Amino acid sequence: MQTVTRHYNRLEQGTPSPCQTALRVIKPILQALCQMIILIAALLFLLDSGAKNMDYQWQWQRVSDYIAFYEEGRWWPAELLQGLTVTIKLSILSLVATMAIGLITALLRSSSSLVGRLLAFSYITLIRNTPLLVQVYVLYFILGPMLGLERFTTAVVALALFQGAYTAEVIRSGLNAIPKGQFEAAQALGMSKPYVYWDVILPQMLRRTLPALTNEAVSLVKNSSIVSVMAIFDLTTEARNIVAETAMPFEIWFTVAALYLCLTLTLSGVAAWLEHRFTLKHN
């Protein structure tokens, strides 16, 4: 009787019941799932219709052989998985170098040194106004041999230099958004300039710019496919070789797209988790 009375009072007061609250949360999720199912079904229908018009025979059963195979009592990575490993390694090293280049360039642009600001401005202008593919060719055919760089190292440098220019502008905007009074107050307390940046300025900048930095990281992962022109056996290169051998362009490239999607979604998920942690810590 008391439960019924509380439920009646809740309705009288306009407070939603637990069932109504759960329905309010689940309803948009179900709507999104239905929309995705309809979209995927329509896409599959169009692909199947197009393949039939081309007399194309799907061979999805062969794709797994190029991901991993079982031999001598254990699983071995096949071409696509090996290429994915190279892509992940390339992306991680390039991302670390990108953040370092972006931070240094942003600090130079915000410094009082005329030479530092000029160097940073020239670097950003040059990189942002030339295509990535041209930069890769210049590094691979000219600067790489002159400096004695290996192909993989050249690829890391090319990606880091390209993405670092865009990351520098993101970091600089985050630094400019922090009131100068905080820097002056920290120095008034006797903190050294490096310690002020490390303990006061950079944490706030990272919290403000994390979504934009995530976009740059995702772009870097996608741009890593361009270094396949340097004969690096990354995911894209391995896929191109498999297509040339098997004549399965649709199956292989759809699989490669799904693998890249998994990488970028994982990266976005980690960034969302970090943003949530920063928000909780700030609150």
PDB file of C-alpha atoms in Angstrom, residues 2-231:
ATOM      1  CA  GLN A   2       2.856   2.381   0.876  1.00  0.00           C
ATOM      2  CA  THR A   3       4.590   1.607  -2.444  1.00  0.00           C
ATOM      3  CA  VAL A   4       1.426   2.408  -4.380  1.00  0.00           C
ATOM      4  CA  THR A   5       0.989   5.611  -2.381  1.00  0.00           C
ATOM      5  CA  ARG A   6       4.585   6.730  -3.083  1.00  0.00           C
ATOM      6  CA  HIS A   7       4.134   5.974  -6.768  1.00  0.00           C
ATOM      7  CA  TYR A   8       0.863   7.948  -6.823  1.00  0.00           C
ATOM      8  CA  ASN A   9       2.466  10.887  -5.012  1.00  0.00           C
ATOM      9  CA  ARG A  10       5.382  10.829  -7.464  1.00  0.00           C
ATOM     10  CA  LEU A  11       2.969  11.028 -10.374  1.00  0.00           C
ATOM     11  CA  GLU A  12       1.038  13.820  -8.681  1.00  0.00           C
ATOM     12  CA  GLN A  13       4.255  15.797  -8.147  1.00  0.00           C
ATOM     13  CA  GLY A  14       5.406  15.236 -11.714  1.00  0.00           C
ATOM     14  CA  THR A  15       8.517  13.261 -10.696  1.00  0.00           C
ATOM     15  CA  PRO A  16       9.273  10.480 -13.238  1.00  0.00           C
ATOM     16  CA  SER A  17       9.255   6.921 -11.978  1.00  0.00           C
ATOM     17  CA  PRO A  18      12.315   4.646 -12.388  1.00  0.00           C
ATOM     18  CA  CYS A  19      10.618   2.956 -15.346  1.00  0.00           C
ATOM     19  CA  GLN A  20      10.027   6.299 -17.037  1.00  0.00           C
ATOM     20  CA  THR A  21      13.628   7.341 -16.385  1.00  0.00           C
ATOM     21  CA  ALA A  22      14.971   4.072 -17.811  1.00  0.00           C
ATOM     22  CA  LEU A  23      12.719   4.415 -20.852  1.00  0.00           C
ATOM     23  CA  ARG A  24      13.916   7.968 -21.386  1.00  0.00           C
ATOM     24  CA  VAL A  25      17.535   6.730 -21.436  1.00  0.00           C
ATOM     25  CA  ILE A  26      16.953   3.586 -23.499  1.00  0.00           C
ATOM     26  CA  LYS A  27      14.641   5.136 -26.108  1.00  0.00           C
ATOM     27  CA  PRO A  28      17.280   7.265 -27.916  1.00  0.00           C
ATOM     28  CA  ILE A  29      19.713   4.333 -27.825  1.00  0.00           C
ATOM     29  CA  LEU A  30      17.158   2.035 -29.438  1.00  0.00           C
ATOM     30  CA  GLN A  31      16.331   4.683 -32.025  1.00  0.00           C
ATOM     31  CA  ALA A  32      20.015   5.079 -32.888  1.00  0.00           C
ATOM     32  CA  LEU A  33      20.456   1.300 -33.173  1.00  0.00           C
ATOM     33  CA  CYS A  34      17.445   1.004 -35.466  1.00  0.00           C
ATOM     34  CA  GLN A  35      18.750   3.809 -37.665  1.00  0.00           C
ATOM     35  CA  MET A  36      22.182   2.171 -37.858  1.00  0.00           C
ATOM     36  CA  ILE A  37      20.663  -1.214 -38.735  1.00  0.00           C
ATOM     37  CA  ILE A  38      18.565   0.354 -41.489  1.00  0.00           C
ATOM     38  CA  LEU A  39      21.580   2.266 -42.824  1.00  0.00           C
ATOM     39  CA  ILE A  40      23.816  -0.826 -42.808  1.00  0.00           C
ATOM     40  CA  ALA A  41      21.108  -2.934 -44.460  1.00  0.00           C
ATOM     41  CA  ALA A  42      20.650  -0.326 -47.197  1.00  0.00           C
ATOM     42  CA  LEU A  43      24.414  -0.126 -47.740  1.00  0.00           C
ATOM     43  CA  LEU A  44      24.738  -3.912 -47.972  1.00  0.00           C
ATOM     44  CA  PHE A  45      21.850  -4.033 -50.427  1.00  0.00           C
ATOM     45  CA  LEU A  46      23.475  -1.414 -52.660  1.00  0.00           C
ATOM     46  CA  LEU A  47      26.826  -3.205 -52.524  1.00  0.00           C
ATOM     47  CA  ASP A  48      25.277  -6.551 -53.347  1.00  0.00           C
ATOM     48  CA  SER A  49      23.286  -5.067 -56.222  1.00  0.00           C
ATOM     49  CA  GLY A  50      26.374  -3.368 -57.612  1.00  0.00           C
ATOM     50  CA  ALA A  51      28.414  -6.561 -57.330  1.00  0.00           C
ATOM     51  CA  LYS A  52      25.736  -8.512 -59.203  1.00  0.00           C
ATOM     52  CA  ASN A  53      25.702  -5.933 -61.986  1.00  0.00           C
ATOM     53  CA  MET A  54      29.483  -6.359 -62.278  1.00  0.00           C
ATOM     54  CA  ASP A  55      29.249 -10.162 -62.097  1.00  0.00           C
ATOM     55  CA  TYR A  56      31.466  -9.942 -59.021  1.00  0.00           C
ATOM     56  CA  GLN A  57      31.699 -13.013 -56.811  1.00  0.00           C
ATOM     57  CA  TRP A  58      32.121 -12.280 -53.111  1.00  0.00           C
ATOM     58  CA  GLN A  59      34.898 -14.252 -51.411  1.00  0.00           C
ATOM     59  CA  TRP A  60      34.619 -13.215 -47.775  1.00  0.00           C
ATOM     60  CA  GLN A  61      35.607 -16.718 -46.651  1.00  0.00           C
ATOM     61  CA  ARG A  62      39.154 -16.064 -47.882  1.00  0.00           C
ATOM     62  CA  VAL A  63      39.678 -12.818 -45.967  1.00  0.00           C
ATOM     63  CA  SER A  64      40.491 -14.561 -42.672  1.00  0.00           C
ATOM     64  CA  ASP A  65      43.486 -16.252 -44.326  1.00  0.00           C
ATOM     65  CA  TYR A  66      45.084 -12.837 -44.731  1.00  0.00           C
ATOM     66  CA  ILE A  67      44.462 -11.834 -41.113  1.00  0.00           C
ATOM     67  CA  ALA A  68      45.805 -14.872 -39.236  1.00  0.00           C
ATOM     68  CA  PHE A  69      46.393 -18.564 -39.913  1.00  0.00           C
ATOM     69  CA  TYR A  70      46.853 -21.655 -37.760  1.00  0.00           C
ATOM     70  CA  GLU A  71      50.007 -23.683 -38.276  1.00  0.00           C
ATOM     71  CA  GLU A  72      52.242 -25.924 -36.157  1.00  0.00           C
ATOM     72  CA  GLY A  73      49.876 -25.764 -33.211  1.00  0.00           C
ATOM     73  CA  ARG A  74      49.648 -21.968 -32.929  1.00  0.00           C
ATOM     74  CA  TRP A  75      48.185 -18.903 -34.604  1.00  0.00           C
ATOM     75  CA  TRP A  76      50.430 -16.752 -36.799  1.00  0.00           C
ATOM     76  CA  PRO A  77      49.747 -13.197 -37.985  1.00  0.00           C
ATOM     77  CA  ALA A  78      49.111 -12.944 -41.714  1.00  0.00           C
ATOM     78  CA  GLU A  79      49.723  -9.993 -44.019  1.00  0.00           C
ATOM     79  CA  LEU A  80      46.931  -7.711 -42.814  1.00  0.00           C
ATOM     80  CA  LEU A  81      47.719  -8.229 -39.145  1.00  0.00           C
ATOM     81  CA  GLN A  82      51.418  -7.657 -39.775  1.00  0.00           C
ATOM     82  CA  GLY A  83      50.596  -4.470 -41.648  1.00  0.00           C
ATOM     83  CA  LEU A  84      48.282  -3.367 -38.837  1.00  0.00           C
ATOM     84  CA  THR A  85      51.134  -3.834 -36.352  1.00  0.00           C
ATOM     85  CA  VAL A  86      53.403  -1.622 -38.457  1.00  0.00           C
ATOM     86  CA  THR A  87      50.648   1.008 -38.728  1.00  0.00           C
ATOM     87  CA  ILE A  88      50.121   1.044 -34.949  1.00  0.00           C
ATOM     88  CA  LYS A  89      53.857   1.349 -34.281  1.00  0.00           C
ATOM     89  CA  LEU A  90      54.167   4.109 -36.872  1.00  0.00           C
ATOM     90  CA  SER A  91      51.166   5.983 -35.445  1.00  0.00           C
ATOM     91  CA  ILE A  92      52.370   5.790 -31.831  1.00  0.00           C
ATOM     92  CA  LEU A  93      55.889   7.040 -32.593  1.00  0.00           C
ATOM     93  CA  SER A  94      54.559   9.760 -34.880  1.00  0.00           C
ATOM     94  CA  LEU A  95      52.006  10.850 -32.273  1.00  0.00           C
ATOM     95  CA  VAL A  96      54.676  11.239 -29.583  1.00  0.00           C
ATOM     96  CA  ALA A  97      56.873  13.240 -31.962  1.00  0.00           C
ATOM     97  CA  THR A  98      53.864  15.292 -33.091  1.00  0.00           C
ATOM     98  CA  MET A  99      53.002  16.336 -29.542  1.00  0.00           C
ATOM     99  CA  ALA A 100      56.619  17.293 -28.846  1.00  0.00           C
ATOM    100  CA  ILE A 101      56.924  19.310 -32.067  1.00  0.00           C
ATOM    101  CA  GLY A 102      53.530  20.929 -31.550  1.00  0.00           C
ATOM    102  CA  LEU A 103      54.300  21.956 -27.967  1.00  0.00           C
ATOM    103  CA  ILE A 104      57.736  23.366 -28.800  1.00  0.00           C
ATOM    104  CA  THR A 105      56.395  25.254 -31.813  1.00  0.00           C
ATOM    105  CA  ALA A 106      53.467  26.666 -29.825  1.00  0.00           C
ATOM    106  CA  LEU A 107      55.810  27.871 -27.078  1.00  0.00           C
ATOM    107  CA  LEU A 108      58.082  29.478 -29.671  1.00  0.00           C
ATOM    108  CA  ARG A 109      55.128  31.279 -31.257  1.00  0.00           C
ATOM    109  CA  SER A 110      54.096  32.577 -27.837  1.00  0.00           C
ATOM    110  CA  SER A 111      57.626  33.518 -26.756  1.00  0.00           C
ATOM    111  CA  SER A 112      59.181  36.977 -26.659  1.00  0.00           C
ATOM    112  CA  SER A 113      61.966  35.908 -29.034  1.00  0.00           C
ATOM    113  CA  LEU A 114      61.576  37.394 -32.501  1.00  0.00           C
ATOM    114  CA  VAL A 115      63.731  34.658 -34.045  1.00  0.00           C
ATOM    115  CA  GLY A 116      61.721  31.931 -32.300  1.00  0.00           C
ATOM    116  CA  ARG A 117      58.400  33.382 -33.449  1.00  0.00           C
ATOM    117  CA  LEU A 118      59.709  33.763 -37.006  1.00  0.00           C
ATOM    118  CA  LEU A 119      60.972  30.163 -37.134  1.00  0.00           C
ATOM    119  CA  ALA A 120      57.704  28.793 -35.759  1.00  0.00           C
ATOM    120  CA  PHE A 121      55.605  30.909 -38.121  1.00  0.00           C
ATOM    121  CA  SER A 122      57.701  29.879 -41.147  1.00  0.00           C
ATOM    122  CA  TYR A 123      57.473  26.189 -40.256  1.00  0.00           C
ATOM    123  CA  ILE A 124      53.694  26.289 -39.754  1.00  0.00           C
ATOM    124  CA  THR A 125      53.127  28.291 -42.942  1.00  0.00           C
ATOM    125  CA  LEU A 126      55.290  25.971 -45.045  1.00  0.00           C
ATOM    126  CA  ILE A 127      53.763  22.738 -43.754  1.00  0.00           C
ATOM    127  CA  ARG A 128      50.129  23.852 -43.801  1.00  0.00           C
ATOM    128  CA  ASN A 129      50.338  25.186 -47.357  1.00  0.00           C
ATOM    129  CA  THR A 130      51.957  22.184 -49.051  1.00  0.00           C
ATOM    130  CA  PRO A 131      50.427  18.711 -49.598  1.00  0.00           C
ATOM    131  CA  LEU A 132      51.462  15.874 -47.320  1.00  0.00           C
ATOM    132  CA  LEU A 133      52.298  13.657 -50.295  1.00  0.00           C
ATOM    133  CA  VAL A 134      54.759  16.239 -51.640  1.00  0.00           C
ATOM    134  CA  GLN A 135      56.389  16.500 -48.208  1.00  0.00           C
ATOM    135  CA  VAL A 136      56.707  12.711 -48.052  1.00  0.00           C
ATOM    136  CA  TYR A 137      58.400  12.638 -51.466  1.00  0.00           C
ATOM    137  CA  VAL A 138      60.812  15.431 -50.509  1.00  0.00           C
ATOM    138  CA  LEU A 139      61.802  13.667 -47.298  1.00  0.00           C
ATOM    139  CA  TYR A 140      61.994  10.221 -48.878  1.00  0.00           C
ATOM    140  CA  PHE A 141      63.896  11.046 -52.077  1.00  0.00           C
ATOM    141  CA  ILE A 142      65.969  14.074 -50.997  1.00  0.00           C
ATOM    142  CA  LEU A 143      66.353  14.744 -47.274  1.00  0.00           C
ATOM    143  CA  GLY A 144      66.177  11.111 -46.152  1.00  0.00           C
ATOM    144  CA  PRO A 145      69.177   9.922 -48.207  1.00  0.00           C
ATOM    145  CA  MET A 146      71.113  13.096 -47.355  1.00  0.00           C
ATOM    146  CA  LEU A 147      70.614  12.510 -43.616  1.00  0.00           C
ATOM    147  CA  GLY A 148      70.959   8.732 -43.839  1.00  0.00           C
ATOM    148  CA  LEU A 149      67.448   8.052 -42.525  1.00  0.00           C
ATOM    149  CA  GLU A 150      65.763   4.697 -42.950  1.00  0.00           C
ATOM    150  CA  ARG A 151      62.358   4.490 -44.613  1.00  0.00           C
ATOM    151  CA  PHE A 152      60.463   3.912 -41.376  1.00  0.00           C
ATOM    152  CA  THR A 153      62.239   6.790 -39.625  1.00  0.00           C
ATOM    153  CA  THR A 154      61.557   9.036 -42.609  1.00  0.00           C
ATOM    154  CA  ALA A 155      57.872   8.121 -42.432  1.00  0.00           C
ATOM    155  CA  VAL A 156      57.720   9.001 -38.726  1.00  0.00           C
ATOM    156  CA  VAL A 157      59.435  12.336 -39.376  1.00  0.00           C
ATOM    157  CA  ALA A 158      57.125  13.149 -42.296  1.00  0.00           C
ATOM    158  CA  LEU A 159      53.947  12.446 -40.332  1.00  0.00           C
ATOM    159  CA  ALA A 160      55.208  14.236 -37.215  1.00  0.00           C
ATOM    160  CA  LEU A 161      56.267  17.359 -39.110  1.00  0.00           C
ATOM    161  CA  PHE A 162      52.970  17.540 -40.995  1.00  0.00           C
ATOM    162  CA  GLN A 163      50.664  16.938 -38.045  1.00  0.00           C
ATOM    163  CA  GLY A 164      52.874  18.927 -35.670  1.00  0.00           C
ATOM    164  CA  ALA A 165      52.115  22.163 -37.523  1.00  0.00           C
ATOM    165  CA  TYR A 166      48.370  21.751 -36.978  1.00  0.00           C
ATOM    166  CA  THR A 167      48.856  20.560 -33.408  1.00  0.00           C
ATOM    167  CA  ALA A 168      50.955  23.639 -32.647  1.00  0.00           C
ATOM    168  CA  GLU A 169      48.046  25.918 -33.527  1.00  0.00           C
ATOM    169  CA  VAL A 170      45.701  23.884 -31.318  1.00  0.00           C
ATOM    170  CA  ILE A 171      48.103  24.087 -28.381  1.00  0.00           C
ATOM    171  CA  ARG A 172      48.736  27.791 -28.942  1.00  0.00           C
ATOM    172  CA  SER A 173      45.008  28.527 -28.865  1.00  0.00           C
ATOM    173  CA  GLY A 174      44.767  26.589 -25.603  1.00  0.00           C
ATOM    174  CA  LEU A 175      47.652  28.548 -24.093  1.00  0.00           C
ATOM    175  CA  ASN A 176      46.141  31.869 -25.162  1.00  0.00           C
ATOM    176  CA  ALA A 177      42.826  30.911 -23.534  1.00  0.00           C
ATOM    177  CA  ILE A 178      44.469  30.748 -20.095  1.00  0.00           C
ATOM    178  CA  PRO A 179      44.414  34.111 -18.275  1.00  0.00           C
ATOM    179  CA  LYS A 180      47.862  35.687 -17.996  1.00  0.00           C
ATOM    180  CA  GLY A 181      47.108  36.478 -14.385  1.00  0.00           C
ATOM    181  CA  GLN A 182      47.591  32.819 -13.464  1.00  0.00           C
ATOM    182  CA  PHE A 183      51.125  32.844 -14.852  1.00  0.00           C
ATOM    183  CA  GLU A 184      51.923  36.096 -13.073  1.00  0.00           C
ATOM    184  CA  ALA A 185      50.441  34.840  -9.793  1.00  0.00           C
ATOM    185  CA  ALA A 186      52.474  31.632  -9.970  1.00  0.00           C
ATOM    186  CA  GLN A 187      55.667  33.585 -10.582  1.00  0.00           C
ATOM    187  CA  ALA A 188      54.795  35.887  -7.683  1.00  0.00           C
ATOM    188  CA  LEU A 189      54.742  32.796  -5.456  1.00  0.00           C
ATOM    189  CA  GLY A 190      58.344  32.083  -6.412  1.00  0.00           C
ATOM    190  CA  MET A 191      57.733  29.324  -8.969  1.00  0.00           C
ATOM    191  CA  SER A 192      60.247  28.971 -11.774  1.00  0.00           C
ATOM    192  CA  LYS A 193      59.057  29.444 -15.352  1.00  0.00           C
ATOM    193  CA  PRO A 194      59.410  25.744 -16.357  1.00  0.00           C
ATOM    194  CA  TYR A 195      57.572  24.661 -13.201  1.00  0.00           C
ATOM    195  CA  VAL A 196      54.762  27.147 -13.869  1.00  0.00           C
ATOM    196  CA  TYR A 197      54.247  25.705 -17.351  1.00  0.00           C
ATOM    197  CA  TRP A 198      54.465  22.099 -16.163  1.00  0.00           C
ATOM    198  CA  ASP A 199      52.288  22.341 -13.064  1.00  0.00           C
ATOM    199  CA  VAL A 200      49.905  25.233 -13.779  1.00  0.00           C
ATOM    200  CA  ILE A 201      49.609  26.072 -17.471  1.00  0.00           C
ATOM    201  CA  LEU A 202      49.955  22.763 -19.336  1.00  0.00           C
ATOM    202  CA  PRO A 203      47.324  20.804 -17.327  1.00  0.00           C
ATOM    203  CA  GLN A 204      44.739  23.501 -18.046  1.00  0.00           C
ATOM    204  CA  MET A 205      45.767  23.684 -21.692  1.00  0.00           C
ATOM    205  CA  LEU A 206      45.464  19.914 -22.086  1.00  0.00           C
ATOM    206  CA  ARG A 207      41.993  19.878 -20.539  1.00  0.00           C
ATOM    207  CA  ARG A 208      40.813  22.675 -22.834  1.00  0.00           C
ATOM    208  CA  THR A 209      42.306  21.278 -26.050  1.00  0.00           C
ATOM    209  CA  LEU A 210      41.851  17.523 -25.576  1.00  0.00           C
ATOM    210  CA  PRO A 211      38.955  17.209 -28.093  1.00  0.00           C
ATOM    211  CA  ALA A 212      40.905  19.118 -30.748  1.00  0.00           C
ATOM    212  CA  LEU A 213      44.075  17.136 -30.016  1.00  0.00           C
ATOM    213  CA  THR A 214      42.056  13.943 -30.392  1.00  0.00           C
ATOM    214  CA  ASN A 215      40.995  15.062 -33.862  1.00  0.00           C
ATOM    215  CA  GLU A 216      44.639  15.639 -34.759  1.00  0.00           C
ATOM    216  CA  ALA A 217      45.584  12.183 -33.474  1.00  0.00           C
ATOM    217  CA  VAL A 218      42.810  10.567 -35.514  1.00  0.00           C
ATOM    218  CA  SER A 219      43.948  12.489 -38.596  1.00  0.00           C
ATOM    219  CA  LEU A 220      47.487  11.242 -38.028  1.00  0.00           C
ATOM    220  CA  VAL A 221      46.337   7.616 -37.947  1.00  0.00           C
ATOM    221  CA  LYS A 222      44.432   8.079 -41.199  1.00  0.00           C
ATOM    222  CA  ASN A 223      47.285   9.982 -42.842  1.00  0.00           C
ATOM    223  CA  SER A 224      49.660   7.136 -42.012  1.00  0.00           C
ATOM    224  CA  SER A 225      48.255   5.303 -45.037  1.00  0.00           C
ATOM    225  CA  ILE A 226      50.002   7.822 -47.314  1.00  0.00           C
ATOM    226  CA  VAL A 227      53.462   6.564 -46.310  1.00  0.00           C
ATOM    227  CA  SER A 228      52.701   3.405 -48.271  1.00  0.00           C
ATOM    228  CA  VAL A 229      54.290   5.247 -51.223  1.00  0.00           C
ATOM    229  CA  MET A 230      57.624   4.806 -49.390  1.00  0.00           C
ATOM    230  CA  ALA A 231      57.417   1.005 -49.708  1.00  0.00           C
TER     231      ALA A 231
END
